[in-house]
Amino acid sequence: MDTREALGSWIDGPKAAAEKMGADFGYRGERLGLPKEGSGSIGGPGRRLGALFVDGWLVALVAYGLLGNGSAGSANMWTTPLLFAVIVLLLATTGTTFGKRLFGLRVVRLDGGRATIPQVLLRTALLFLVVPALVWDRDTRGLHDKAVGTVEVRI
């Protein structure tokens, strides 16, 4: 076997090379006991980013209209703390935010129950640090989810 074949090309990456050699990584969420698709399966990264964008946009709109008195500078000061508060409040009470609901997502513990308030607080704080959310495992769970034992699943 050629070294290039074992390592994979720079486009495919090592996972594709390992799969060509017969390694079976399974589907996202299989190691967690989640279904492959449909309700209860892990939500894809596109859905999660879309939901976060919608939540941020809605909060920015509220901050601009209600708290910033029409001033963009003042609204920018309110957007981040308000987004943090909205995410924590909604995830702690319903397990979903407006954006997550729109994209059909919910945050749950690994055993399927609702995330606790400390879990939601730490998860959201890590999400706002950005880097933990950008580091994923094989199931596309970010470090912010792994640290608190939660997963974002489809409704």
PDB file of C-alpha atoms in Angstrom:
ATOM      1  CA  MET A   1       0.000   0.000   0.000  1.00  0.00           C
ATOM      2  CA  ASP A   2       1.246   3.440  -0.921  1.00  0.00           C
ATOM      3  CA  THR A   3       1.756   5.955   1.918  1.00  0.00           C
ATOM      4  CA  ARG A   4      -0.425   8.464   0.115  1.00  0.00           C
ATOM      5  CA  GLU A   5      -3.216   5.901  -0.031  1.00  0.00           C
ATOM      6  CA  ALA A   6      -2.943   5.148   3.693  1.00  0.00           C
ATOM      7  CA  LEU A   7      -2.973   8.802   4.726  1.00  0.00           C
ATOM      8  CA  GLY A   8      -5.595   9.921   2.225  1.00  0.00           C
ATOM      9  CA  SER A   9      -5.462  12.947   0.036  1.00  0.00           C
ATOM     10  CA  TRP A  10      -5.548  16.431   1.508  1.00  0.00           C
ATOM     11  CA  ILE A  11      -9.100  16.783   0.179  1.00  0.00           C
ATOM     12  CA  ASP A  12     -10.512  13.470   1.421  1.00  0.00           C
ATOM     13  CA  GLY A  13      -8.648  13.332   4.702  1.00  0.00           C
ATOM     14  CA  PRO A  14      -7.654  10.320   6.763  1.00  0.00           C
ATOM     15  CA  LYS A  15     -11.229   9.246   7.540  1.00  0.00           C
ATOM     16  CA  ALA A  16     -11.990   8.642   3.858  1.00  0.00           C
ATOM     17  CA  ALA A  17      -8.764   6.654   3.501  1.00  0.00           C
ATOM     18  CA  ALA A  18      -9.640   4.534   6.537  1.00  0.00           C
ATOM     19  CA  GLU A  19     -13.130   3.894   5.159  1.00  0.00           C
ATOM     20  CA  LYS A  20     -11.617   2.801   1.835  1.00  0.00           C
ATOM     21  CA  MET A  21      -9.524   0.297   3.775  1.00  0.00           C
ATOM     22  CA  GLY A  22     -12.659  -1.122   5.440  1.00  0.00           C
ATOM     23  CA  ALA A  23     -12.989   0.808   8.717  1.00  0.00           C
ATOM     24  CA  ASP A  24     -16.592   1.354   9.780  1.00  0.00           C
ATOM     25  CA  PHE A  25     -17.141   4.550  11.765  1.00  0.00           C
ATOM     26  CA  GLY A  26     -20.923   4.213  11.807  1.00  0.00           C
ATOM     27  CA  TYR A  27     -23.298   7.143  11.601  1.00  0.00           C
ATOM     28  CA  ARG A  28     -23.388  10.302  13.721  1.00  0.00           C
ATOM     29  CA  GLY A  29     -24.832   9.474  17.135  1.00  0.00           C
ATOM     30  CA  GLU A  30     -24.477   5.701  16.910  1.00  0.00           C
ATOM     31  CA  ARG A  31     -21.997   5.651  19.803  1.00  0.00           C
ATOM     32  CA  LEU A  32     -24.538   7.612  21.871  1.00  0.00           C
ATOM     33  CA  GLY A  33     -27.403   5.225  21.096  1.00  0.00           C
ATOM     34  CA  LEU A  34     -29.277   7.764  18.971  1.00  0.00           C
ATOM     35  CA  PRO A  35     -31.162   6.917  15.765  1.00  0.00           C
ATOM     36  CA  LYS A  36     -29.555   7.477  12.374  1.00  0.00           C
ATOM     37  CA  GLU A  37     -32.211   9.893  11.121  1.00  0.00           C
ATOM     38  CA  GLY A  38     -35.529  11.401  12.105  1.00  0.00           C
ATOM     39  CA  SER A  39     -36.639  12.463  15.569  1.00  0.00           C
ATOM     40  CA  GLY A  40     -33.948  12.011  18.197  1.00  0.00           C
ATOM     41  CA  SER A  41     -31.051  11.932  15.739  1.00  0.00           C
ATOM     42  CA  ILE A  42     -28.181  14.400  16.020  1.00  0.00           C
ATOM     43  CA  GLY A  43     -28.900  17.703  14.312  1.00  0.00           C
ATOM     44  CA  GLY A  44     -26.470  18.623  11.571  1.00  0.00           C
ATOM     45  CA  PRO A  45     -24.019  21.507  11.803  1.00  0.00           C
ATOM     46  CA  GLY A  46     -25.925  23.521   9.195  1.00  0.00           C
ATOM     47  CA  ARG A  47     -29.121  23.389  11.223  1.00  0.00           C
ATOM     48  CA  ARG A  48     -27.306  24.358  14.400  1.00  0.00           C
ATOM     49  CA  LEU A  49     -25.553  27.331  12.800  1.00  0.00           C
ATOM     50  CA  GLY A  50     -28.798  28.431  11.149  1.00  0.00           C
ATOM     51  CA  ALA A  51     -30.610  28.301  14.486  1.00  0.00           C
ATOM     52  CA  LEU A  52     -27.897  30.346  16.185  1.00  0.00           C
ATOM     53  CA  PHE A  53     -28.037  32.908  13.365  1.00  0.00           C
ATOM     54  CA  VAL A  54     -31.827  33.242  13.686  1.00  0.00           C
ATOM     55  CA  ASP A  55     -31.587  33.625  17.474  1.00  0.00           C
ATOM     56  CA  GLY A  56     -28.872  36.256  17.136  1.00  0.00           C
ATOM     57  CA  TRP A  57     -30.821  38.147  14.498  1.00  0.00           C
ATOM     58  CA  LEU A  58     -34.032  38.170  16.567  1.00  0.00           C
ATOM     59  CA  VAL A  59     -32.212  39.314  19.694  1.00  0.00           C
ATOM     60  CA  ALA A  60     -30.386  42.036  17.733  1.00  0.00           C
ATOM     61  CA  LEU A  61     -33.746  43.218  16.397  1.00  0.00           C
ATOM     62  CA  VAL A  62     -35.226  43.368  19.904  1.00  0.00           C
ATOM     63  CA  ALA A  63     -32.119  45.111  21.254  1.00  0.00           C
ATOM     64  CA  TYR A  64     -32.264  47.697  18.477  1.00  0.00           C
ATOM     65  CA  GLY A  65     -35.987  48.369  18.769  1.00  0.00           C
ATOM     66  CA  LEU A  66     -36.620  48.152  22.498  1.00  0.00           C
ATOM     67  CA  LEU A  67     -33.387  48.566  24.412  1.00  0.00           C
ATOM     68  CA  GLY A  68     -31.228  50.646  22.082  1.00  0.00           C
ATOM     69  CA  ASN A  69     -33.901  53.259  21.328  1.00  0.00           C
ATOM     70  CA  GLY A  70     -33.040  53.065  17.641  1.00  0.00           C
ATOM     71  CA  SER A  71     -29.309  53.589  18.199  1.00  0.00           C
ATOM     72  CA  ALA A  72     -27.123  50.880  16.656  1.00  0.00           C
ATOM     73  CA  GLY A  73     -24.257  51.545  19.070  1.00  0.00           C
ATOM     74  CA  SER A  74     -26.461  51.201  22.110  1.00  0.00           C
ATOM     75  CA  ALA A  75     -28.164  48.130  20.676  1.00  0.00           C
ATOM     76  CA  ASN A  76     -24.798  46.434  20.110  1.00  0.00           C
ATOM     77  CA  MET A  77     -24.001  46.778  23.810  1.00  0.00           C
ATOM     78  CA  TRP A  78     -27.216  44.950  24.688  1.00  0.00           C
ATOM     79  CA  THR A  79     -27.162  42.202  22.043  1.00  0.00           C
ATOM     80  CA  THR A  80     -24.626  39.799  23.553  1.00  0.00           C
ATOM     81  CA  PRO A  81     -25.891  39.812  27.160  1.00  0.00           C
ATOM     82  CA  LEU A  82     -29.480  39.623  25.948  1.00  0.00           C
ATOM     83  CA  LEU A  83     -28.667  36.680  23.647  1.00  0.00           C
ATOM     84  CA  PHE A  84     -26.959  34.904  26.557  1.00  0.00           C
ATOM     85  CA  ALA A  85     -29.991  35.460  28.799  1.00  0.00           C
ATOM     86  CA  VAL A  86     -32.491  34.357  26.137  1.00  0.00           C
ATOM     87  CA  ILE A  87     -30.559  31.187  25.325  1.00  0.00           C
ATOM     88  CA  VAL A  88     -30.144  30.229  28.994  1.00  0.00           C
ATOM     89  CA  LEU A  89     -33.758  30.995  29.892  1.00  0.00           C
ATOM     90  CA  LEU A  90     -35.279  29.160  26.946  1.00  0.00           C
ATOM     91  CA  LEU A  91     -32.967  26.129  27.038  1.00  0.00           C
ATOM     92  CA  ALA A  92     -33.453  25.732  30.798  1.00  0.00           C
ATOM     93  CA  THR A  93     -37.244  25.873  30.526  1.00  0.00           C
ATOM     94  CA  THR A  94     -38.156  24.372  27.150  1.00  0.00           C
ATOM     95  CA  GLY A  95     -34.937  22.856  25.808  1.00  0.00           C
ATOM     96  CA  THR A  96     -35.184  24.902  22.625  1.00  0.00           C
ATOM     97  CA  THR A  97     -34.877  28.500  21.448  1.00  0.00           C
ATOM     98  CA  PHE A  98     -36.812  30.257  18.690  1.00  0.00           C
ATOM     99  CA  GLY A  99     -34.138  29.468  16.114  1.00  0.00           C
ATOM    100  CA  LYS A 100     -33.748  25.869  17.281  1.00  0.00           C
ATOM    101  CA  ARG A 101     -37.514  25.404  17.127  1.00  0.00           C
ATOM    102  CA  LEU A 102     -37.590  26.830  13.603  1.00  0.00           C
ATOM    103  CA  PHE A 103     -34.863  24.392  12.519  1.00  0.00           C
ATOM    104  CA  GLY A 104     -36.380  21.477  14.455  1.00  0.00           C
ATOM    105  CA  LEU A 105     -33.723  21.109  17.168  1.00  0.00           C
ATOM    106  CA  ARG A 106     -33.684  20.559  20.917  1.00  0.00           C
ATOM    107  CA  VAL A 107     -30.902  20.356  23.521  1.00  0.00           C
ATOM    108  CA  VAL A 108     -31.171  17.302  25.779  1.00  0.00           C
ATOM    109  CA  ARG A 109     -28.968  15.383  28.199  1.00  0.00           C
ATOM    110  CA  LEU A 110     -27.416  12.164  26.965  1.00  0.00           C
ATOM    111  CA  ASP A 111     -30.096  10.178  28.814  1.00  0.00           C
ATOM    112  CA  GLY A 112     -32.821  12.092  26.939  1.00  0.00           C
ATOM    113  CA  GLY A 113     -33.948  14.362  29.793  1.00  0.00           C
ATOM    114  CA  ARG A 114     -34.014  18.133  29.864  1.00  0.00           C
ATOM    115  CA  ALA A 115     -30.680  19.822  30.564  1.00  0.00           C
ATOM    116  CA  THR A 116     -30.338  21.286  34.047  1.00  0.00           C
ATOM    117  CA  ILE A 117     -29.781  24.982  34.713  1.00  0.00           C
ATOM    118  CA  PRO A 118     -26.054  24.552  35.560  1.00  0.00           C
ATOM    119  CA  GLN A 119     -25.583  22.501  32.382  1.00  0.00           C
ATOM    120  CA  VAL A 120     -27.305  25.168  30.299  1.00  0.00           C
ATOM    121  CA  LEU A 121     -25.311  27.997  31.921  1.00  0.00           C
ATOM    122  CA  LEU A 122     -21.962  26.292  31.337  1.00  0.00           C
ATOM    123  CA  ARG A 123     -22.918  25.152  27.825  1.00  0.00           C
ATOM    124  CA  THR A 124     -23.937  28.678  26.829  1.00  0.00           C
ATOM    125  CA  ALA A 125     -20.835  30.248  28.388  1.00  0.00           C
ATOM    126  CA  LEU A 126     -18.631  27.825  26.440  1.00  0.00           C
ATOM    127  CA  LEU A 127     -20.649  28.495  23.282  1.00  0.00           C
ATOM    128  CA  PHE A 128     -19.946  32.226  23.673  1.00  0.00           C
ATOM    129  CA  LEU A 129     -16.216  31.478  23.896  1.00  0.00           C
ATOM    130  CA  VAL A 130     -16.614  30.142  20.299  1.00  0.00           C
ATOM    131  CA  VAL A 131     -13.571  27.816  20.251  1.00  0.00           C
ATOM    132  CA  PRO A 132     -15.238  24.909  22.127  1.00  0.00           C
ATOM    133  CA  ALA A 133     -18.140  25.047  19.688  1.00  0.00           C
ATOM    134  CA  LEU A 134     -15.768  24.821  16.712  1.00  0.00           C
ATOM    135  CA  VAL A 135     -14.007  21.675  17.960  1.00  0.00           C
ATOM    136  CA  TRP A 136     -16.146  18.632  17.125  1.00  0.00           C
ATOM    137  CA  ASP A 137     -15.903  14.924  17.664  1.00  0.00           C
ATOM    138  CA  ARG A 138     -16.898  12.167  15.255  1.00  0.00           C
ATOM    139  CA  ASP A 139     -20.576  12.697  16.113  1.00  0.00           C
ATOM    140  CA  THR A 140     -20.267  16.459  15.365  1.00  0.00           C
ATOM    141  CA  ARG A 141     -20.825  17.282  19.044  1.00  0.00           C
ATOM    142  CA  GLY A 142     -18.927  20.397  20.062  1.00  0.00           C
ATOM    143  CA  LEU A 143     -16.778  20.542  23.163  1.00  0.00           C
ATOM    144  CA  HIS A 144     -19.399  22.801  24.749  1.00  0.00           C
ATOM    145  CA  ASP A 145     -21.896  19.908  24.533  1.00  0.00           C
ATOM    146  CA  LYS A 146     -19.393  17.233  25.553  1.00  0.00           C
ATOM    147  CA  ALA A 147     -18.293  19.223  28.619  1.00  0.00           C
ATOM    148  CA  VAL A 148     -21.806  19.266  30.088  1.00  0.00           C
ATOM    149  CA  GLY A 149     -23.128  15.955  28.758  1.00  0.00           C
ATOM    150  CA  THR A 150     -25.711  17.296  26.321  1.00  0.00           C
ATOM    151  CA  VAL A 151     -26.504  16.743  22.664  1.00  0.00           C
ATOM    152  CA  GLU A 152     -28.519  18.751  20.152  1.00  0.00           C
ATOM    153  CA  VAL A 153     -31.083  16.454  18.541  1.00  0.00           C
ATOM    154  CA  ARG A 154     -33.776  16.808  15.930  1.00  0.00           C
ATOM    155  CA  ILE A 155     -37.349  17.152  17.175  1.00  0.00           C
TER     156      ILE A 155
END
